[in-house]
mmCIF file of C-alpha atoms in Angstrom:
data_model
loop_
_atom_site.group_PDB
_atom_site.id
_atom_site.type_symbol
_atom_site.label_atom_id
_atom_site.label_comp_id
_atom_site.label_asym_id
_atom_site.label_seq_id
_atom_site.Cartn_x
_atom_site.Cartn_y
_atom_site.Cartn_z
ATOM 1 C CA MET A 1 107.149 -61.206 148.027
ATOM 2 C CA SER A 2 108.665 -59.049 150.685
ATOM 3 C CA ASP A 3 109.422 -60.636 154.006
ATOM 4 C CA LEU A 4 111.308 -57.766 155.613
ATOM 5 C CA GLY A 5 110.253 -55.861 158.694
ATOM 6 C CA SER A 6 107.684 -58.452 159.624
ATOM 7 C CA GLU A 7 109.193 -59.343 162.976
ATOM 8 C CA GLU A 8 107.638 -58.545 166.290
ATOM 9 C CA LEU A 9 109.987 -57.165 168.918
ATOM 10 C CA GLU A 10 110.007 -58.644 172.387
ATOM 11 C CA GLU A 11 109.707 -55.937 175.020
ATOM 12 C CA GLU A 12 111.093 -57.877 177.923
ATOM 13 C CA GLY A 13 114.497 -56.377 178.677
ATOM 14 C CA GLU A 14 117.002 -56.438 181.438
ATOM 15 C CA ASN A 15 114.854 -54.656 184.001
ATOM 16 C CA ASP A 16 112.663 -57.611 184.988
ATOM 17 C CA LEU A 17 109.541 -55.987 183.553
ATOM 18 C CA GLY A 18 106.131 -57.491 184.200
ATOM 19 C CA GLU A 19 105.130 -60.464 186.292
ATOM 20 C CA TYR A 20 107.380 -63.470 186.690
ATOM 21 C CA ASP A 21 106.859 -66.904 188.156
ATOM 22 C CA GLY A 22 109.868 -69.181 188.110
ATOM 23 C CA GLU A 23 113.380 -69.934 189.255
ATOM 24 C CA ARG A 24 115.943 -67.358 190.342
ATOM 25 C CA ASN A 25 119.613 -67.466 191.241
ATOM 26 C CA GLU A 26 121.247 -66.231 194.460
ATOM 27 C CA ALA A 27 121.408 -62.699 193.075
ATOM 28 C CA GLY A 28 117.635 -62.712 192.579
ATOM 29 C CA GLU A 29 117.876 -62.763 188.792
ATOM 30 C CA ARG A 30 115.548 -64.828 186.651
ATOM 31 C CA HIS A 31 117.558 -67.980 186.174
ATOM 32 C CA GLY A 32 116.307 -71.394 185.090
ATOM 33 C CA HIS A 33 112.788 -72.124 183.920
ATOM 34 C CA GLY A 34 110.077 -69.541 184.330
ATOM 35 C CA LYS A 35 106.989 -67.777 183.025
ATOM 36 C CA ALA A 36 106.722 -64.041 182.429
ATOM 37 C CA ARG A 37 103.875 -61.739 181.513
ATOM 38 C CA LEU A 38 104.993 -58.395 180.109
ATOM 39 C CA PRO A 39 103.187 -55.078 180.608
ATOM 40 C CA ASN A 40 102.176 -54.981 176.921
ATOM 41 C CA GLY A 41 100.388 -58.350 177.156
ATOM 42 C CA ASP A 42 103.108 -60.528 175.613
ATOM 43 C CA THR A 43 104.092 -63.727 177.416
ATOM 44 C CA TYR A 44 107.221 -65.844 177.550
ATOM 45 C CA GLU A 45 107.784 -69.291 178.958
ATOM 46 C CA GLY A 46 111.138 -70.966 178.843
ATOM 47 C CA SER A 47 114.707 -70.796 180.019
ATOM 48 C CA TYR A 48 116.442 -67.822 181.614
ATOM 49 C CA GLN A 49 120.048 -67.156 182.431
ATOM 50 C CA HIS A 50 121.104 -64.233 184.612
ATOM 51 C CA GLY A 51 117.852 -62.391 183.983
ATOM 52 C CA LYS A 52 117.744 -62.879 180.202
ATOM 53 C CA ARG A 53 115.935 -65.277 177.921
ATOM 54 C CA HIS A 54 118.541 -67.896 177.151
ATOM 55 C CA GLY A 55 117.895 -71.377 175.809
ATOM 56 C CA GLN A 56 114.656 -72.897 174.567
ATOM 57 C CA GLY A 57 111.487 -70.867 174.958
ATOM 58 C CA ILE A 58 108.117 -69.783 173.571
ATOM 59 C CA TYR A 59 107.327 -66.107 173.146
ATOM 60 C CA LYS A 60 103.696 -65.195 172.371
ATOM 61 C CA PHE A 61 102.813 -61.727 171.135
ATOM 62 C CA LYS A 62 99.503 -60.066 171.845
ATOM 63 C CA SER A 63 99.114 -59.647 168.049
ATOM 64 C CA GLY A 64 98.878 -63.428 167.666
ATOM 65 C CA ALA A 65 102.430 -63.999 166.442
ATOM 66 C CA ARG A 66 104.692 -66.380 168.301
ATOM 67 C CA TYR A 67 108.243 -67.673 168.286
ATOM 68 C CA ILE A 68 109.225 -71.176 169.342
ATOM 69 C CA GLY A 69 112.932 -71.724 169.458
ATOM 70 C CA GLU A 70 116.299 -70.873 170.901
ATOM 71 C CA TYR A 71 117.423 -67.647 172.558
ATOM 72 C CA VAL A 72 120.824 -66.245 173.426
ATOM 73 C CA LYS A 73 120.864 -63.221 175.745
ATOM 74 C CA ASN A 74 117.298 -62.125 174.951
ATOM 75 C CA LYS A 75 117.714 -62.515 171.170
ATOM 76 C CA LYS A 76 116.481 -65.186 168.811
ATOM 77 C CA HIS A 77 119.586 -67.175 168.021
ATOM 78 C CA GLY A 78 119.891 -70.759 166.829
ATOM 79 C CA HIS A 79 117.039 -72.784 165.399
ATOM 80 C CA GLY A 80 113.487 -71.535 165.717
ATOM 81 C CA THR A 81 110.078 -71.097 164.135
ATOM 82 C CA PHE A 82 108.339 -67.749 163.848
ATOM 83 C CA ILE A 83 104.601 -67.726 163.048
ATOM 84 C CA TYR A 84 103.297 -64.365 161.887
ATOM 85 C CA PRO A 85 99.837 -62.888 162.508
ATOM 86 C CA ASP A 86 98.823 -63.380 158.849
ATOM 87 C CA GLY A 87 99.585 -67.124 159.029
ATOM 88 C CA SER A 88 102.910 -67.095 157.197
ATOM 89 C CA ARG A 89 105.827 -68.740 158.939
ATOM 90 C CA TYR A 90 109.586 -69.120 158.910
ATOM 91 C CA GLU A 91 111.415 -72.148 160.204
ATOM 92 C CA GLY A 92 115.171 -72.249 160.223
ATOM 93 C CA GLU A 93 118.281 -70.652 161.607
ATOM 94 C CA TRP A 94 118.519 -67.304 163.419
ATOM 95 C CA ALA A 95 121.362 -65.034 164.458
ATOM 96 C CA ASP A 96 121.078 -61.862 166.515
ATOM 97 C CA ASP A 97 117.263 -61.689 166.150
ATOM 98 C CA ARG A 98 117.407 -62.114 162.344
ATOM 99 C CA ARG A 99 116.839 -64.881 159.849
ATOM 100 C CA HIS A 100 120.367 -66.001 159.110
ATOM 101 C CA GLY A 101 121.550 -69.324 157.712
ATOM 102 C CA TYR A 102 119.321 -71.961 156.146
ATOM 103 C CA GLY A 103 115.548 -71.784 156.455
ATOM 104 C CA VAL A 104 112.131 -72.193 154.861
ATOM 105 C CA TYR A 105 109.645 -69.321 154.593
ATOM 106 C CA CYS A 106 106.009 -70.189 153.798
ATOM 107 C CA TYR A 107 104.086 -67.109 152.679
ATOM 108 C CA VAL A 108 100.422 -66.351 153.154
ATOM 109 C CA ASN A 109 99.718 -66.911 149.429
ATOM 110 C CA ASN A 110 101.318 -70.401 149.656
ATOM 111 C CA ASP A 111 104.539 -69.363 147.927
ATOM 112 C CA THR A 112 107.642 -70.819 149.554
ATOM 113 C CA TYR A 113 111.318 -69.975 149.680
ATOM 114 C CA THR A 114 113.803 -72.633 150.701
ATOM 115 C CA GLY A 115 117.438 -71.724 150.978
ATOM 116 C CA GLU A 116 120.030 -69.449 152.495
ATOM 117 C CA TRP A 117 119.456 -66.221 154.428
ATOM 118 C CA PHE A 118 121.763 -63.418 155.456
ATOM 119 C CA ALA A 119 120.783 -60.615 157.849
ATOM 120 C CA HIS A 120 117.043 -61.192 157.392
ATOM 121 C CA GLN A 121 117.152 -61.367 153.568
ATOM 122 C CA ARG A 122 117.225 -64.132 150.970
ATOM 123 C CA HIS A 123 120.906 -64.352 150.130
ATOM 124 C CA GLY A 124 122.899 -67.200 148.611
ATOM 125 C CA GLN A 125 121.513 -70.341 147.002
ATOM 126 C CA GLY A 126 117.764 -70.837 147.182
ATOM 127 C CA THR A 127 114.543 -71.947 145.511
ATOM 128 C CA TYR A 128 111.398 -69.806 145.305
ATOM 129 C CA PHE A 129 108.176 -71.622 144.385
ATOM 130 C CA TYR A 130 105.263 -69.654 142.899
ATOM 131 C CA ALA A 131 102.082 -71.405 144.007
ATOM 132 C CA GLU A 132 99.784 -69.626 141.534
ATOM 133 C CA THR A 133 101.663 -70.676 138.381
ATOM 134 C CA GLY A 134 103.599 -73.728 139.560
ATOM 135 C CA SER A 135 106.858 -72.127 138.403
ATOM 136 C CA LYS A 136 109.996 -71.970 140.484
ATOM 137 C CA TYR A 137 113.251 -70.058 140.484
ATOM 138 C CA VAL A 138 116.307 -72.108 141.373
ATOM 139 C CA GLY A 139 119.498 -70.136 141.709
ATOM 140 C CA THR A 140 121.351 -67.421 143.556
ATOM 141 C CA TRP A 141 120.080 -64.404 145.505
ATOM 142 C CA VAL A 142 121.778 -61.182 146.561
ATOM 143 C CA ASN A 143 120.229 -59.008 149.286
ATOM 144 C CA GLY A 144 116.746 -60.383 148.678
ATOM 145 C CA GLN A 145 116.894 -60.094 144.870
ATOM 146 C CA GLN A 146 117.186 -62.795 142.203
ATOM 147 C CA GLU A 147 120.703 -62.306 140.884
ATOM 148 C CA GLY A 148 123.311 -64.565 139.290
ATOM 149 C CA MET A 149 123.117 -67.856 137.418
ATOM 150 C CA ALA A 150 119.753 -69.566 137.806
ATOM 151 C CA GLU A 151 117.061 -71.675 136.234
ATOM 152 C CA LEU A 152 113.434 -70.585 135.936
ATOM 153 C CA ILE A 153 111.339 -73.738 135.656
ATOM 154 C CA HIS A 154 107.804 -73.698 134.233
ATOM 155 C CA LEU A 155 105.345 -76.541 133.654
ATOM 156 C CA ASN A 156 106.471 -77.413 130.110
ATOM 157 C CA HIS A 157 109.713 -75.514 129.610
ATOM 158 C CA ARG A 158 112.530 -73.845 131.490
ATOM 159 C CA TYR A 159 114.923 -70.960 131.069
ATOM 160 C CA GLN A 160 118.598 -71.174 131.994
ATOM 161 C CA GLY A 161 120.723 -68.056 132.204
ATOM 162 C CA LYS A 162 121.799 -65.117 134.298
ATOM 163 C CA PHE A 163 119.528 -62.827 136.320
ATOM 164 C CA LEU A 164 120.011 -59.281 137.561
ATOM 165 C CA ASN A 165 117.496 -57.316 139.673
ATOM 166 C CA LYS A 166 114.900 -60.064 139.224
ATOM 167 C CA ASN A 167 115.191 -59.982 135.408
ATOM 168 C CA PRO A 168 117.035 -62.279 132.982
ATOM 169 C CA VAL A 169 119.979 -60.651 131.203
ATOM 170 C CA GLY A 170 122.528 -61.705 128.606
ATOM 171 C CA PRO A 171 122.919 -65.093 126.881
ATOM 172 C CA GLY A 172 120.688 -67.991 127.856
ATOM 173 C CA LYS A 173 118.461 -70.701 126.495
ATOM 174 C CA TYR A 174 114.939 -72.066 126.724
ATOM 175 C CA VAL A 175 114.648 -75.821 127.056
ATOM 176 C CA PHE A 176 111.326 -77.335 125.944
ATOM 177 C CA ASP A 177 109.857 -80.663 126.930
ATOM 178 C CA ILE A 178 109.049 -81.378 123.257
ATOM 179 C CA GLY A 179 112.758 -82.005 122.711
ATOM 180 C CA CYS A 180 114.426 -78.827 121.558
ATOM 181 C CA GLU A 181 116.315 -75.815 122.840
ATOM 182 C CA GLN A 182 116.194 -72.203 121.729
ATOM 183 C CA HIS A 183 119.362 -70.218 122.264
ATOM 184 C CA GLY A 184 119.496 -66.449 122.397
ATOM 185 C CA GLU A 185 119.962 -63.534 124.731
ATOM 186 C CA TYR A 186 118.005 -60.983 126.703
ATOM 187 C CA ARG A 187 118.713 -57.393 125.698
ATOM 188 C CA LEU A 188 117.643 -54.392 127.707
ATOM 189 C CA THR A 189 115.267 -52.079 125.837
ATOM 190 C CA ASP A 190 113.700 -48.764 126.789
ATOM 191 C CA VAL A 191 109.932 -48.457 126.911
ATOM 192 C CA GLU A 192 108.444 -44.966 126.974
ATOM 193 C CA ARG A 193 105.234 -44.131 128.735
ATOM 194 C CA GLY A 194 103.661 -40.742 129.252
ATOM 195 C CA GLU A 195 102.145 -39.528 132.493
ATOM 196 C CA GLU A 196 100.531 -36.265 133.452
ATOM 197 C CA GLU A 197 101.784 -34.722 136.648
ATOM 198 C CA GLU A 198 100.942 -31.176 137.735
ATOM 199 C CA GLU A 199 99.446 -30.471 134.307
ATOM 200 C CA GLU A 200 102.759 -31.286 132.607
ATOM 201 C CA GLU A 201 103.416 -34.393 130.546
ATOM 202 C CA VAL A 202 106.369 -36.327 131.843
ATOM 203 C CA THR A 203 107.907 -39.119 129.813
ATOM 204 C CA LEU A 204 109.346 -41.931 131.893
ATOM 205 C CA MET A 205 111.747 -44.553 130.569
ATOM 206 C CA THR A 206 111.370 -48.117 131.797
ATOM 207 C CA VAL A 207 114.103 -50.615 131.003
ATOM 208 C CA VAL A 208 112.785 -54.114 130.293
ATOM 209 C CA PRO A 209 114.546 -57.234 128.997
ATOM 210 C CA LYS A 210 113.543 -58.473 125.526
ATOM 211 C CA TRP A 211 114.344 -61.964 124.254
ATOM 212 C CA LYS A 212 116.245 -62.235 120.963
ATOM 213 C CA ALA A 213 116.465 -65.769 119.579
ATOM 214 C CA THR A 214 119.477 -66.895 117.555
ATOM 215 C CA SER A 215 119.104 -70.655 116.942
ATOM 216 C CA ILE A 216 117.063 -73.747 117.712
ATOM 217 C CA THR A 217 118.862 -77.015 118.418
ATOM 218 C CA GLU A 218 118.182 -80.464 119.747
ATOM 219 C CA LEU A 219 118.418 -81.089 123.475
ATOM 220 C CA ALA A 220 121.995 -81.160 124.692
ATOM 221 C CA LEU A 221 122.045 -83.958 127.231
ATOM 222 C CA TRP A 222 124.843 -83.996 129.752
ATOM 223 C CA THR A 223 126.740 -87.284 130.045
ATOM 224 C CA PRO A 224 129.692 -87.992 132.287
ATOM 225 C CA THR A 225 133.063 -88.410 130.602
ATOM 226 C CA LEU A 226 134.440 -91.868 131.224
ATOM 227 C CA PRO A 227 138.113 -92.828 130.789
ATOM 228 C CA GLU A 228 138.811 -94.620 127.545
ATOM 229 C CA GLU A 229 139.547 -98.311 127.917
ATOM 230 C CA GLN A 230 143.030 -99.356 126.921
ATOM 231 C CA PRO A 231 143.176 -101.972 124.102
ATOM 232 C CA PRO A 232 144.368 -105.426 125.167
ATOM 233 C CA ALA A 233 148.032 -106.280 124.752
ATOM 234 C CA ASP A 234 147.159 -109.056 122.336
ATOM 235 C CA GLY A 235 144.136 -109.910 120.274
ATOM 236 C CA THR A 236 143.160 -113.065 122.100
ATOM 237 C CA ILE A 237 140.357 -111.438 124.127
ATOM 238 C CA GLN A 238 138.674 -109.953 121.089
ATOM 239 C CA GLU A 239 138.762 -113.251 119.212
ATOM 240 C CA GLU A 240 137.228 -115.147 122.123
ATOM 241 C CA ALA A 241 134.493 -112.563 122.860
ATOM 242 C CA PRO A 242 131.015 -113.943 122.069
ATOM 243 C CA GLY A 243 128.618 -112.174 119.734
ATOM 244 C CA PRO A 244 125.336 -110.489 120.755
ATOM 245 C CA GLU A 245 123.626 -113.850 120.950
ATOM 246 C CA GLY A 246 126.514 -115.459 122.869
ATOM 247 C CA GLY A 247 128.013 -117.163 119.777
ATOM 248 C CA GLY A 248 128.946 -116.658 116.132
ATOM 249 C CA GLU A 249 132.156 -115.876 114.291
ATOM 250 C CA PRO A 250 133.824 -112.468 114.747
ATOM 251 C CA ALA A 251 133.956 -111.934 111.024
ATOM 252 C CA GLU A 252 130.174 -112.364 110.770
ATOM 253 C CA ASP A 253 129.637 -109.946 113.678
ATOM 254 C CA ASP A 254 131.858 -107.327 112.055
ATOM 255 C CA GLN A 255 129.943 -107.639 108.811
ATOM 256 C CA ALA A 256 126.599 -107.311 110.636
ATOM 257 C CA LEU A 257 127.760 -104.179 112.436
ATOM 258 C CA ALA A 258 128.963 -102.714 109.168
ATOM 259 C CA ASP A 259 125.594 -103.410 107.528
ATOM 260 C CA LEU A 260 123.776 -101.884 110.513
ATOM 261 C CA SER A 261 125.944 -98.755 110.421
ATOM 262 C CA GLU A 262 125.191 -98.296 106.717
ATOM 263 C CA GLY A 263 121.474 -98.697 107.411
ATOM 264 C CA GLU A 264 121.566 -96.154 110.231
ATOM 265 C CA ALA A 265 123.426 -93.709 108.038
ATOM 266 C CA ASP A 266 120.761 -94.045 105.331
ATOM 267 C CA LEU A 267 118.008 -93.463 107.905
ATOM 268 C CA THR A 268 119.565 -90.428 109.505
ATOM 269 C CA ARG A 269 120.505 -88.521 106.371
ATOM 270 C CA PRO A 270 116.906 -87.694 105.284
ATOM 271 C CA GLY A 271 116.116 -86.478 108.794
ATOM 272 C CA GLU A 272 119.121 -84.250 108.770
ATOM 273 C CA ASP A 273 118.199 -82.834 105.388
ATOM 274 C CA ASN A 274 114.647 -82.160 106.576
ATOM 275 C CA GLU A 275 115.952 -80.511 109.745
ATOM 276 C CA ASP A 276 118.301 -78.270 107.743
ATOM 277 C CA ALA A 277 115.492 -77.368 105.371
ATOM 278 C CA THR A 278 113.204 -76.547 108.259
ATOM 279 C CA ARG A 279 115.795 -74.298 109.823
ATOM 280 C CA GLU A 280 116.422 -72.597 106.449
ATOM 281 C CA GLU A 281 112.691 -71.952 105.958
ATOM 282 C CA GLY A 282 112.555 -70.450 109.470
ATOM 283 C CA ARG A 283 115.371 -68.096 108.615
ATOM 284 C CA GLU A 284 113.740 -67.030 105.315
ATOM 285 C CA ASP A 285 110.491 -66.220 107.069
ATOM 286 C CA GLY A 286 112.381 -64.087 109.611
ATOM 287 C CA GLN A 287 111.403 -66.261 112.531
ATOM 288 C CA GLU A 288 114.096 -65.004 114.849
ATOM 289 C CA GLU A 289 111.870 -64.875 117.901
ATOM 290 C CA LEU A 290 110.327 -67.920 119.516
ATOM 291 C CA ARG A 291 106.839 -68.826 118.325
ATOM 292 C CA TYR A 292 105.923 -70.794 121.421
ATOM 293 C CA GLY A 293 103.226 -69.249 123.532
ATOM 294 C CA ALA A 294 105.001 -70.617 126.580
ATOM 295 C CA ILE A 295 107.893 -68.197 126.118
ATOM 296 C CA ASP A 296 105.735 -65.361 127.274
ATOM 297 C CA GLN A 297 105.471 -67.206 130.523
ATOM 298 C CA GLY A 298 109.267 -67.389 130.764
ATOM 299 C CA ASN A 299 109.726 -63.647 130.351
ATOM 300 C CA VAL A 300 108.439 -63.025 133.810
ATOM 301 C CA ASN A 301 108.463 -59.669 135.516
ATOM 302 C CA PHE A 302 109.313 -61.019 138.917
ATOM 303 C CA GLU A 303 108.736 -57.736 140.672
ATOM 304 C CA GLU A 304 105.094 -57.792 139.582
ATOM 305 C CA GLU A 305 104.725 -61.426 140.679
ATOM 306 C CA GLU A 306 106.051 -60.683 144.116
ATOM 307 C CA SER A 307 103.874 -57.598 144.438
ATOM 308 C CA LYS A 308 100.784 -59.738 143.777
ATOM 309 C CA GLN A 309 101.657 -62.049 146.619
ATOM 310 C CA GLY A 310 100.783 -59.248 149.000
ATOM 311 C CA GLU A 311 102.329 -60.319 152.258
ATOM 312 C CA GLN A 312 101.286 -57.997 155.005
ATOM 313 C CA PRO A 313 104.143 -57.541 157.482
ATOM 314 C CA ALA A 314 103.274 -57.689 161.119
#
């Protein structure tokens, strides 16, 4: 959803426009706390310094928008909240009248973006939540676009990979809650579509990413790497260590562990054979692409999602 160009511009400048009721300095400038009503119907109440809005204040626009926050020399600068005429709002950091730093934008369709901003655009690390589907994009942004390494999280699966111009590109993987991962890559493909314009048929090429699966594996859980313990200088500690029940001879414990290991090996081998057979059958049937209906949800055209959100800039 676009959030650019939705700011209202304060008209109060350096010429003491409109009516003013408040403190002044010796030079007659607005200085201290005061209230101003501008010729266009906007109002401001807050701090002034040498004739300019400076410090904490509230600016109300005749359109219904308002800003509550900090000013520096007539510009929104610092921490503040801007409420737009359509009901959407931004709360966070400002610099030179622009969203800049860390902030939260709540859109009119209940989508939210939480993260970094640069010169009025989503830029840096941030999370965009799609209220309609419950999905969210967690990753990097460049000039308002989803770009870089990120994770697209859905209700029952997630995609991890790289994004460019709102679309996934290159190697990545889908992680499913049922306990498996599908590895593959997104390849750009051309889609032709014909349109008639001025009685001539024009063929346009649209580049879209297409998922190509390569393998299905078990979940790869991340575990921290711990330093290996050094063996004791002598064997006295091992001989005195109690068994699982707090007693028993070491020789009996070693034999029990050996029997357990053999039993586990016997139990795991059939599963492994079945898993290999399942994978082989999948390859014979040509099942290179994912057969989960949820994948279609992962291959999201983000530009279309944002266009549906329909924010109306002020």
